[in-house]
Structure formats: C-alpha cells, structure tokens
Amino acid sequence: MIQTRGGTGDDGVAGAQQGTQSVDRAVTVLEIIAGLGEASVSEIATAVDVHRSTISRLLAVLETRGLGEVAGSRGRYRLGLGILRLAGGVRRDLDVSEQGAALSAELAVRLGETVNIAVLRGDSAVNIHQAEGGGAITVNSWVGRPTPLHATSSGKVLLAALPPADLDDLLGRRLDAFTAATITDPGDLRAELAATRENGFAVTVGELEEGLNAVAAPVYGPGGIVIAALSVSAPGYRMAAAQLSATAREVIAAAADMGLRMGYLP
C-alpha cells in the first residue's frame, strides 16, 4: 500500500474521509446561506449541528476564495461574487445552447445534415446541443459526450483558439488513433491548426469514425474569445471531402450569427 509520508495507510484513509466531510460541510454552508440570503455563524452552526468554531473556519476559507462574504457590520454572511464565477461556465453553455438552437435547426434543415454545438471541457470537446437535418441516415447523438479534440472538427477549432502554453500542454500528451486517418503526430496537428486559424474553419475526414466527415467554425463571444464550435457532420457519401469547403461557408455564416447573438462585436 502506498503510504503518506510519516503516516500509515489508515492515516491516509482517515485523512481522505475528513477531507470529504469538510467539503460536504462547506457545500452545506453555501446551501444554507443561499436559502436564507444571509446567515450568522450561530444559525449555520445550529443547522449543520457542529461547533461555531468549525463554521467560523469554513466561512474564513470561503471568504478567502470569494465564495462568501460578511454582509455589513452585523456579523452575518452572504454568498460572494465568486459564486458567479463558478456558475459562469454553466450559464455560458446554457446561453450558447439557447441562442444557437434556432440557428442550428435552420442550418441542419438547409443542409439536411446533423449540426452540433460544442464547448471545451478539460481535454475534450463536449457537445451541448444537436439538431438533425432529416438525412436518410443520421449520426448518433453526441450531446453530453466528451469527444477527442484532435480527431473532431469542433475539437480542432477549440484547440486552434487556445493560448500557446495550453496548446503545448495538450499536444504534449498522447494523441490516440481512432481510425487510420486520425492525426496523431503533434507537428502535423500544429500544421492543421494553423490552417484552421487561417481559413476560419476545421475539417475531419474519417478521423474519429471511418466514413464520417465534418466541418466546424468558431463561435466568438464578447471580447473576441472563442466560446464554442459549430459543426456539421455527415457520412462521406453524402458530404465528400471535396464538398467540405463549400459547406464550411454555410457553417461560418451560421457561427457568425450565433456570435452576434452572444454579444460578439466584430
């Protein structure tokens, strides 16, 4: 058993349990404050059924992280603005999905293919909305499923927008092959991303699934930050590699409209 320095395996288990309990209490404290609007140390301690000193320590930590703050001079606490920072990612995804729903549906109907909106989550692209275009054979639903950045058109768009240090970190990891066409060499992928930035769109030709092609364009938000990728995917016999550039023009236009709805000013 791997042991922590200066302790036993049992010490490690006990420490993990204590850490989990602390996290649970901190979340409970936030929920209590959210429910009451404001709360005193005594009120929170009574609700959680722990000593006031324990709550005081938790509140001090929450305050340093901006998740809680003293409300005036009465010794009561309220949620801090840091809560908005944590919620921002979820709110942004919801906004992108809501604002992009109609445009995605229109694009899917116009092209007769599947349209997805994806966002960056860690080292994956996660689709948050999908619209079907009524093609004879549609691709599977990818909503909520993480997909590899280097093997998807949306992923390439999101990779191309990363700061250099973040991109270096991701490209320093293993790039798995999903088909014979998957780009697994970091140098080749960098060249692909450079073309993505220059052209304003990315493509994949059977790189995630054999016979599945896709094209994606960036969705810009306030400040010119790429907040999502809009993609169209279809079987290769319906959307051949030679057609991807023409399809890209449609995707770029729809992504630009979506960006305007999200507050992007070109």
PDB file of C-alpha atoms in Angstrom:
ATOM      1  CA  MET A   1       0.000   0.000   0.000  1.00  0.00           C
ATOM      2  CA  ILE A   2       1.271   3.468  -0.819  1.00  0.00           C
ATOM      3  CA  GLN A   3       1.543   5.477   2.361  1.00  0.00           C
ATOM      4  CA  THR A   4       1.705   9.168   3.034  1.00  0.00           C
ATOM      5  CA  ARG A   5       4.969  10.458   4.405  1.00  0.00           C
ATOM      6  CA  GLY A   6       5.184   9.994   8.147  1.00  0.00           C
ATOM      7  CA  GLY A   7       1.888   8.086   8.401  1.00  0.00           C
ATOM      8  CA  THR A   8       0.174   4.776   7.760  1.00  0.00           C
ATOM      9  CA  GLY A   9      -2.322   3.685   5.165  1.00  0.00           C
ATOM     10  CA  ASP A  10      -5.069   4.023   7.771  1.00  0.00           C
ATOM     11  CA  ASP A  11      -3.970   7.616   8.354  1.00  0.00           C
ATOM     12  CA  GLY A  12      -4.427   8.254   4.639  1.00  0.00           C
ATOM     13  CA  VAL A  13      -7.931   6.806   4.640  1.00  0.00           C
ATOM     14  CA  ALA A  14      -8.875   8.826   7.702  1.00  0.00           C
ATOM     15  CA  GLY A  15      -7.472  11.974   6.104  1.00  0.00           C
ATOM     16  CA  ALA A  16      -9.449  11.375   2.921  1.00  0.00           C
ATOM     17  CA  GLN A  17     -12.636  10.844   4.901  1.00  0.00           C
ATOM     18  CA  GLN A  18     -12.011  14.019   6.891  1.00  0.00           C
ATOM     19  CA  GLY A  19     -11.396  15.945   3.681  1.00  0.00           C
ATOM     20  CA  THR A  20     -14.631  14.642   2.178  1.00  0.00           C
ATOM     21  CA  GLN A  21     -16.509  15.651   5.322  1.00  0.00           C
ATOM     22  CA  SER A  22     -15.039  19.159   5.133  1.00  0.00           C
ATOM     23  CA  VAL A  23     -16.104  19.533   1.510  1.00  0.00           C
ATOM     24  CA  ASP A  24     -19.594  18.285   2.351  1.00  0.00           C
ATOM     25  CA  ARG A  25     -19.873  20.779   5.199  1.00  0.00           C
ATOM     26  CA  ALA A  26     -18.639  23.642   3.035  1.00  0.00           C
ATOM     27  CA  VAL A  27     -21.249  22.852   0.373  1.00  0.00           C
ATOM     28  CA  THR A  28     -23.921  22.596   3.072  1.00  0.00           C
ATOM     29  CA  VAL A  29     -22.902  26.008   4.424  1.00  0.00           C
ATOM     30  CA  LEU A  30     -23.226  27.524   0.950  1.00  0.00           C
ATOM     31  CA  GLU A  31     -26.651  25.943   0.508  1.00  0.00           C
ATOM     32  CA  ILE A  32     -27.821  27.314   3.871  1.00  0.00           C
ATOM     33  CA  ILE A  33     -26.632  30.828   3.064  1.00  0.00           C
ATOM     34  CA  ALA A  34     -28.224  30.615  -0.391  1.00  0.00           C
ATOM     35  CA  GLY A  35     -31.517  29.561   1.140  1.00  0.00           C
ATOM     36  CA  LEU A  36     -31.570  32.260   3.820  1.00  0.00           C
ATOM     37  CA  GLY A  37     -29.953  35.064   1.852  1.00  0.00           C
ATOM     38  CA  GLU A  38     -27.845  35.913   4.906  1.00  0.00           C
ATOM     39  CA  ALA A  39     -26.942  33.837   7.963  1.00  0.00           C
ATOM     40  CA  SER A  40     -24.964  34.198  11.179  1.00  0.00           C
ATOM     41  CA  VAL A  41     -22.325  31.780  12.439  1.00  0.00           C
ATOM     42  CA  SER A  42     -24.744  30.598  15.132  1.00  0.00           C
ATOM     43  CA  GLU A  43     -27.554  29.971  12.656  1.00  0.00           C
ATOM     44  CA  ILE A  44     -25.292  27.980  10.373  1.00  0.00           C
ATOM     45  CA  ALA A  45     -23.736  26.010  13.244  1.00  0.00           C
ATOM     46  CA  THR A  46     -27.179  25.068  14.520  1.00  0.00           C
ATOM     47  CA  ALA A  47     -28.356  23.985  11.076  1.00  0.00           C
ATOM     48  CA  VAL A  48     -25.243  21.887  10.413  1.00  0.00           C
ATOM     49  CA  ASP A  49     -25.049  20.668  14.026  1.00  0.00           C
ATOM     50  CA  VAL A  50     -21.363  21.441  14.534  1.00  0.00           C
ATOM     51  CA  HIS A  51     -19.425  23.801  16.806  1.00  0.00           C
ATOM     52  CA  ARG A  52     -19.325  27.511  15.970  1.00  0.00           C
ATOM     53  CA  SER A  53     -15.530  27.396  15.651  1.00  0.00           C
ATOM     54  CA  THR A  54     -15.802  24.828  12.850  1.00  0.00           C
ATOM     55  CA  ILE A  55     -18.231  27.034  10.941  1.00  0.00           C
ATOM     56  CA  SER A  56     -16.035  30.084  11.521  1.00  0.00           C
ATOM     57  CA  ARG A  57     -13.085  28.275   9.947  1.00  0.00           C
ATOM     58  CA  LEU A  58     -15.169  27.168   6.971  1.00  0.00           C
ATOM     59  CA  LEU A  59     -16.513  30.678   6.455  1.00  0.00           C
ATOM     60  CA  ALA A  60     -12.979  32.080   6.587  1.00  0.00           C
ATOM     61  CA  VAL A  61     -11.905  29.721   3.801  1.00  0.00           C
ATOM     62  CA  LEU A  62     -14.987  30.515   1.717  1.00  0.00           C
ATOM     63  CA  GLU A  63     -14.327  34.214   2.202  1.00  0.00           C
ATOM     64  CA  THR A  64     -10.712  33.950   1.012  1.00  0.00           C
ATOM     65  CA  ARG A  65     -11.943  32.185  -2.139  1.00  0.00           C
ATOM     66  CA  GLY A  66     -14.602  34.814  -2.780  1.00  0.00           C
ATOM     67  CA  LEU A  67     -17.447  32.350  -2.251  1.00  0.00           C
ATOM     68  CA  GLY A  68     -18.720  34.030   0.913  1.00  0.00           C
ATOM     69  CA  GLU A  69     -18.528  37.500   2.432  1.00  0.00           C
ATOM     70  CA  VAL A  70     -19.577  39.434   5.504  1.00  0.00           C
ATOM     71  CA  ALA A  71     -22.868  41.256   4.994  1.00  0.00           C
ATOM     72  CA  GLY A  72     -22.419  44.720   6.512  1.00  0.00           C
ATOM     73  CA  SER A  73     -21.325  45.058  10.129  1.00  0.00           C
ATOM     74  CA  ARG A  74     -23.791  42.631  11.698  1.00  0.00           C
ATOM     75  CA  GLY A  75     -21.579  39.564  11.565  1.00  0.00           C
ATOM     76  CA  ARG A  76     -23.804  37.826   9.069  1.00  0.00           C
ATOM     77  CA  TYR A  77     -22.626  36.131   5.893  1.00  0.00           C
ATOM     78  CA  ARG A  78     -23.921  36.040   2.341  1.00  0.00           C
ATOM     79  CA  LEU A  79     -22.729  34.420  -0.872  1.00  0.00           C
ATOM     80  CA  GLY A  80     -19.724  36.072  -2.501  1.00  0.00           C
ATOM     81  CA  LEU A  81     -19.287  37.117  -6.093  1.00  0.00           C
ATOM     82  CA  GLY A  82     -17.031  34.106  -6.640  1.00  0.00           C
ATOM     83  CA  ILE A  83     -20.214  32.053  -6.924  1.00  0.00           C
ATOM     84  CA  LEU A  84     -20.956  33.886 -10.163  1.00  0.00           C
ATOM     85  CA  ARG A  85     -17.543  32.892 -11.478  1.00  0.00           C
ATOM     86  CA  LEU A  86     -18.270  29.222 -10.803  1.00  0.00           C
ATOM     87  CA  ALA A  87     -21.742  29.458 -12.308  1.00  0.00           C
ATOM     88  CA  GLY A  88     -20.479  31.372 -15.325  1.00  0.00           C
ATOM     89  CA  GLY A  89     -19.348  28.285 -17.210  1.00  0.00           C
ATOM     90  CA  VAL A  90     -22.726  26.592 -16.858  1.00  0.00           C
ATOM     91  CA  ARG A  91     -24.613  29.796 -17.657  1.00  0.00           C
ATOM     92  CA  ARG A  92     -22.460  30.376 -20.719  1.00  0.00           C
ATOM     93  CA  ASP A  93     -23.134  26.865 -22.004  1.00  0.00           C
ATOM     94  CA  LEU A  94     -26.853  27.336 -21.468  1.00  0.00           C
ATOM     95  CA  ASP A  95     -26.749  30.682 -23.268  1.00  0.00           C
ATOM     96  CA  VAL A  96     -24.836  29.248 -26.220  1.00  0.00           C
ATOM     97  CA  SER A  97     -27.244  26.339 -26.462  1.00  0.00           C
ATOM     98  CA  GLU A  98     -30.312  28.583 -26.212  1.00  0.00           C
ATOM     99  CA  GLN A  99     -29.051  31.209 -28.645  1.00  0.00           C
ATOM    100  CA  GLY A 100     -27.780  28.591 -31.050  1.00  0.00           C
ATOM    101  CA  ALA A 101     -30.800  26.287 -31.048  1.00  0.00           C
ATOM    102  CA  ALA A 102     -32.752  28.070 -33.774  1.00  0.00           C
ATOM    103  CA  LEU A 103     -29.694  28.721 -35.934  1.00  0.00           C
ATOM    104  CA  SER A 104     -28.586  25.103 -35.582  1.00  0.00           C
ATOM    105  CA  ALA A 105     -32.021  23.869 -36.584  1.00  0.00           C
ATOM    106  CA  GLU A 106     -32.099  26.170 -39.615  1.00  0.00           C
ATOM    107  CA  LEU A 107     -28.633  25.058 -40.710  1.00  0.00           C
ATOM    108  CA  ALA A 108     -29.491  21.384 -40.202  1.00  0.00           C
ATOM    109  CA  VAL A 109     -32.640  21.704 -42.314  1.00  0.00           C
ATOM    110  CA  ARG A 110     -30.885  23.716 -45.018  1.00  0.00           C
ATOM    111  CA  LEU A 111     -28.029  21.213 -45.343  1.00  0.00           C
ATOM    112  CA  GLY A 112     -30.041  18.133 -44.450  1.00  0.00           C
ATOM    113  CA  GLU A 113     -27.326  17.028 -42.034  1.00  0.00           C
ATOM    114  CA  THR A 114     -26.521  16.880 -38.314  1.00  0.00           C
ATOM    115  CA  VAL A 115     -25.400  20.081 -36.593  1.00  0.00           C
ATOM    116  CA  ASN A 116     -23.687  20.238 -33.193  1.00  0.00           C
ATOM    117  CA  ILE A 117     -22.562  22.970 -30.809  1.00  0.00           C
ATOM    118  CA  ALA A 118     -19.523  22.005 -28.740  1.00  0.00           C
ATOM    119  CA  VAL A 119     -17.576  23.639 -25.919  1.00  0.00           C
ATOM    120  CA  LEU A 120     -14.159  22.974 -24.427  1.00  0.00           C
ATOM    121  CA  ARG A 121     -14.147  20.959 -21.218  1.00  0.00           C
ATOM    122  CA  GLY A 122     -10.704  19.997 -19.968  1.00  0.00           C
ATOM    123  CA  ASP A 123      -9.020  17.978 -22.693  1.00  0.00           C
ATOM    124  CA  SER A 124     -12.237  17.202 -24.580  1.00  0.00           C
ATOM    125  CA  ALA A 125     -14.879  18.830 -26.739  1.00  0.00           C
ATOM    126  CA  VAL A 126     -18.356  18.308 -25.293  1.00  0.00           C
ATOM    127  CA  ASN A 127     -21.441  18.743 -27.465  1.00  0.00           C
ATOM    128  CA  ILE A 128     -24.166  20.700 -25.678  1.00  0.00           C
ATOM    129  CA  HIS A 129     -26.752  20.857 -28.480  1.00  0.00           C
ATOM    130  CA  GLN A 130     -27.579  18.801 -31.550  1.00  0.00           C
ATOM    131  CA  ALA A 131     -30.008  19.388 -34.416  1.00  0.00           C
ATOM    132  CA  GLU A 132     -30.929  16.777 -37.003  1.00  0.00           C
ATOM    133  CA  GLY A 133     -31.394  17.653 -40.632  1.00  0.00           C
ATOM    134  CA  GLY A 134     -33.537  14.745 -41.719  1.00  0.00           C
ATOM    135  CA  GLY A 135     -30.933  12.883 -43.750  1.00  0.00           C
ATOM    136  CA  ALA A 136     -31.699   9.304 -44.640  1.00  0.00           C
ATOM    137  CA  ILE A 137     -29.105   8.102 -42.153  1.00  0.00           C
ATOM    138  CA  THR A 138     -28.152  10.327 -39.224  1.00  0.00           C
ATOM    139  CA  VAL A 139     -25.170  10.080 -36.896  1.00  0.00           C
ATOM    140  CA  ASN A 140     -25.571   9.132 -33.243  1.00  0.00           C
ATOM    141  CA  SER A 141     -26.401  11.760 -30.656  1.00  0.00           C
ATOM    142  CA  TRP A 142     -23.229  13.183 -29.145  1.00  0.00           C
ATOM    143  CA  VAL A 143     -24.890  15.531 -26.657  1.00  0.00           C
ATOM    144  CA  GLY A 144     -23.122  15.412 -23.306  1.00  0.00           C
ATOM    145  CA  ARG A 145     -20.417  13.057 -24.530  1.00  0.00           C
ATOM    146  CA  PRO A 146     -16.749  14.102 -24.453  1.00  0.00           C
ATOM    147  CA  THR A 147     -15.001  13.765 -27.801  1.00  0.00           C
ATOM    148  CA  PRO A 148     -11.268  13.971 -28.581  1.00  0.00           C
ATOM    149  CA  LEU A 149     -10.047  17.399 -29.549  1.00  0.00           C
ATOM    150  CA  HIS A 150      -7.546  16.218 -32.157  1.00  0.00           C
ATOM    151  CA  ALA A 151      -9.957  13.920 -34.012  1.00  0.00           C
ATOM    152  CA  THR A 152     -13.033  16.143 -34.387  1.00  0.00           C
ATOM    153  CA  SER A 153     -13.645  19.297 -36.386  1.00  0.00           C
ATOM    154  CA  SER A 154     -15.069  21.078 -33.328  1.00  0.00           C
ATOM    155  CA  GLY A 155     -12.097  19.959 -31.283  1.00  0.00           C
ATOM    156  CA  LYS A 156      -9.654  21.368 -33.813  1.00  0.00           C
ATOM    157  CA  VAL A 157     -11.473  24.713 -33.758  1.00  0.00           C
ATOM    158  CA  LEU A 158     -11.275  24.815 -29.959  1.00  0.00           C
ATOM    159  CA  LEU A 159      -7.624  23.745 -29.965  1.00  0.00           C
ATOM    160  CA  ALA A 160      -6.734  26.414 -32.520  1.00  0.00           C
ATOM    161  CA  ALA A 161      -8.097  29.098 -30.185  1.00  0.00           C
ATOM    162  CA  LEU A 162      -6.075  28.046 -27.132  1.00  0.00           C
ATOM    163  CA  PRO A 163      -3.224  30.142 -25.712  1.00  0.00           C
ATOM    164  CA  PRO A 164       0.179  28.711 -26.778  1.00  0.00           C
ATOM    165  CA  ALA A 165       1.028  27.341 -23.321  1.00  0.00           C
ATOM    166  CA  ASP A 166      -2.273  25.473 -23.042  1.00  0.00           C
ATOM    167  CA  LEU A 167      -1.901  24.117 -26.550  1.00  0.00           C
ATOM    168  CA  ASP A 168       1.646  22.933 -25.808  1.00  0.00           C
ATOM    169  CA  ASP A 169       0.377  21.123 -22.724  1.00  0.00           C
ATOM    170  CA  LEU A 170      -2.353  19.287 -24.618  1.00  0.00           C
ATOM    171  CA  LEU A 171      -0.140  18.391 -27.563  1.00  0.00           C
ATOM    172  CA  GLY A 172       2.458  17.041 -25.156  1.00  0.00           C
ATOM    173  CA  ARG A 173       0.073  14.228 -24.292  1.00  0.00           C
ATOM    174  CA  ARG A 174      -0.579  11.071 -26.255  1.00  0.00           C
ATOM    175  CA  LEU A 175      -2.798  11.541 -29.308  1.00  0.00           C
ATOM    176  CA  ASP A 176      -4.785   8.337 -29.719  1.00  0.00           C
ATOM    177  CA  ALA A 177      -5.665   6.976 -33.146  1.00  0.00           C
ATOM    178  CA  PHE A 178      -9.344   6.205 -33.715  1.00  0.00           C
ATOM    179  CA  THR A 179      -9.003   5.391 -37.411  1.00  0.00           C
ATOM    180  CA  ALA A 180      -6.155   5.195 -39.884  1.00  0.00           C
ATOM    181  CA  ALA A 181      -6.855   8.839 -40.768  1.00  0.00           C
ATOM    182  CA  THR A 182      -6.544  10.261 -37.230  1.00  0.00           C
ATOM    183  CA  ILE A 183      -3.755  12.814 -36.889  1.00  0.00           C
ATOM    184  CA  THR A 184      -1.501  11.571 -34.081  1.00  0.00           C
ATOM    185  CA  ASP A 185       1.706  13.468 -34.811  1.00  0.00           C
ATOM    186  CA  PRO A 186       1.884  16.772 -32.852  1.00  0.00           C
ATOM    187  CA  GLY A 187       3.722  18.506 -35.684  1.00  0.00           C
ATOM    188  CA  ASP A 188       1.124  17.513 -38.241  1.00  0.00           C
ATOM    189  CA  LEU A 189      -1.653  18.617 -35.889  1.00  0.00           C
ATOM    190  CA  ARG A 190       0.003  22.010 -35.360  1.00  0.00           C
ATOM    191  CA  ALA A 191       0.049  22.492 -39.129  1.00  0.00           C
ATOM    192  CA  GLU A 192      -3.644  21.549 -39.260  1.00  0.00           C
ATOM    193  CA  LEU A 193      -4.447  24.064 -36.515  1.00  0.00           C
ATOM    194  CA  ALA A 194      -2.514  26.790 -38.328  1.00  0.00           C
ATOM    195  CA  ALA A 195      -4.661  26.129 -41.394  1.00  0.00           C
ATOM    196  CA  THR A 196      -7.753  26.253 -39.188  1.00  0.00           C
ATOM    197  CA  ARG A 197      -6.824  29.728 -37.925  1.00  0.00           C
ATOM    198  CA  GLU A 198      -6.045  30.962 -41.437  1.00  0.00           C
ATOM    199  CA  ASN A 199      -9.163  29.533 -43.084  1.00  0.00           C
ATOM    200  CA  GLY A 200     -11.599  30.114 -40.236  1.00  0.00           C
ATOM    201  CA  PHE A 201     -12.799  26.517 -40.151  1.00  0.00           C
ATOM    202  CA  ALA A 202     -11.619  22.963 -39.480  1.00  0.00           C
ATOM    203  CA  VAL A 203     -12.446  19.660 -41.148  1.00  0.00           C
ATOM    204  CA  THR A 204     -12.172  15.979 -40.367  1.00  0.00           C
ATOM    205  CA  VAL A 205     -12.333  13.230 -42.956  1.00  0.00           C
ATOM    206  CA  GLY A 206     -12.931   9.889 -41.285  1.00  0.00           C
ATOM    207  CA  GLU A 207     -10.674  10.798 -38.367  1.00  0.00           C
ATOM    208  CA  LEU A 208     -12.999   9.862 -35.496  1.00  0.00           C
ATOM    209  CA  GLU A 209     -15.172   7.303 -37.278  1.00  0.00           C
ATOM    210  CA  GLU A 210     -14.480   5.787 -40.665  1.00  0.00           C
ATOM    211  CA  GLY A 211     -16.814   7.223 -43.266  1.00  0.00           C
ATOM    212  CA  LEU A 212     -17.847  10.210 -41.129  1.00  0.00           C
ATOM    213  CA  ASN A 213     -16.828  13.692 -42.284  1.00  0.00           C
ATOM    214  CA  ALA A 214     -17.330  17.018 -40.538  1.00  0.00           C
ATOM    215  CA  VAL A 215     -16.614  20.730 -40.754  1.00  0.00           C
ATOM    216  CA  ALA A 216     -16.675  23.263 -37.899  1.00  0.00           C
ATOM    217  CA  ALA A 217     -16.285  27.005 -37.355  1.00  0.00           C
ATOM    218  CA  PRO A 218     -15.627  29.040 -34.197  1.00  0.00           C
ATOM    219  CA  VAL A 219     -18.347  30.890 -32.307  1.00  0.00           C
ATOM    220  CA  TYR A 220     -16.982  34.102 -30.812  1.00  0.00           C
ATOM    221  CA  GLY A 221     -18.251  35.750 -27.654  1.00  0.00           C
ATOM    222  CA  PRO A 222     -17.626  39.163 -26.069  1.00  0.00           C
ATOM    223  CA  GLY A 223     -14.018  40.247 -26.413  1.00  0.00           C
ATOM    224  CA  GLY A 224     -13.420  38.006 -29.400  1.00  0.00           C
ATOM    225  CA  ILE A 225     -12.967  34.875 -27.279  1.00  0.00           C
ATOM    226  CA  VAL A 226     -13.914  31.574 -28.890  1.00  0.00           C
ATOM    227  CA  ILE A 227     -16.676  30.195 -26.665  1.00  0.00           C
ATOM    228  CA  ALA A 228     -17.895  27.278 -28.783  1.00  0.00           C
ATOM    229  CA  ALA A 229     -17.630  25.490 -32.100  1.00  0.00           C
ATOM    230  CA  LEU A 230     -20.463  24.912 -34.560  1.00  0.00           C
ATOM    231  CA  SER A 231     -20.139  21.796 -36.710  1.00  0.00           C
ATOM    232  CA  VAL A 232     -21.897  19.858 -39.437  1.00  0.00           C
ATOM    233  CA  SER A 233     -21.257  16.130 -39.804  1.00  0.00           C
ATOM    234  CA  ALA A 234     -22.447  13.539 -42.290  1.00  0.00           C
ATOM    235  CA  PRO A 235     -21.483  10.245 -43.900  1.00  0.00           C
ATOM    236  CA  GLY A 236     -18.791  10.680 -46.510  1.00  0.00           C
ATOM    237  CA  TYR A 237     -21.025   9.529 -49.348  1.00  0.00           C
ATOM    238  CA  ARG A 238     -23.354  12.475 -48.626  1.00  0.00           C
ATOM    239  CA  MET A 239     -20.690  15.033 -47.720  1.00  0.00           C
ATOM    240  CA  ALA A 240     -17.491  14.135 -49.510  1.00  0.00           C
ATOM    241  CA  ALA A 241     -14.147  15.732 -48.709  1.00  0.00           C
ATOM    242  CA  ALA A 242     -14.411  17.835 -51.877  1.00  0.00           C
ATOM    243  CA  GLN A 243     -17.635  19.396 -50.572  1.00  0.00           C
ATOM    244  CA  LEU A 244     -16.318  20.443 -47.169  1.00  0.00           C
ATOM    245  CA  SER A 245     -15.059  23.880 -48.220  1.00  0.00           C
ATOM    246  CA  ALA A 246     -18.451  24.782 -49.677  1.00  0.00           C
ATOM    247  CA  THR A 247     -20.209  23.504 -46.559  1.00  0.00           C
ATOM    248  CA  ALA A 248     -17.761  25.492 -44.444  1.00  0.00           C
ATOM    249  CA  ARG A 249     -19.095  28.758 -45.868  1.00  0.00           C
ATOM    250  CA  GLU A 250     -22.556  27.899 -44.542  1.00  0.00           C
ATOM    251  CA  VAL A 251     -21.170  26.901 -41.146  1.00  0.00           C
ATOM    252  CA  ILE A 252     -19.026  30.034 -40.848  1.00  0.00           C
ATOM    253  CA  ALA A 253     -22.022  32.254 -41.595  1.00  0.00           C
ATOM    254  CA  ALA A 254     -24.212  30.487 -39.023  1.00  0.00           C
ATOM    255  CA  ALA A 255     -21.434  30.608 -36.411  1.00  0.00           C
ATOM    256  CA  ALA A 256     -21.020  34.339 -37.038  1.00  0.00           C
ATOM    257  CA  ASP A 257     -24.753  34.910 -36.484  1.00  0.00           C
ATOM    258  CA  MET A 258     -24.552  32.906 -33.280  1.00  0.00           C
ATOM    259  CA  GLY A 259     -21.619  35.015 -32.105  1.00  0.00           C
ATOM    260  CA  LEU A 260     -23.581  38.216 -32.679  1.00  0.00           C
ATOM    261  CA  ARG A 261     -26.385  36.839 -30.521  1.00  0.00           C
ATOM    262  CA  MET A 262     -23.818  36.079 -27.817  1.00  0.00           C
ATOM    263  CA  GLY A 263     -22.583  39.666 -27.796  1.00  0.00           C
ATOM    264  CA  TYR A 264     -19.607  39.459 -30.138  1.00  0.00           C
ATOM    265  CA  LEU A 265     -18.837  42.714 -31.935  1.00  0.00           C
ATOM    266  CA  PRO A 266     -16.612  42.085 -34.993  1.00  0.00           C
TER     267      PRO A 266
END
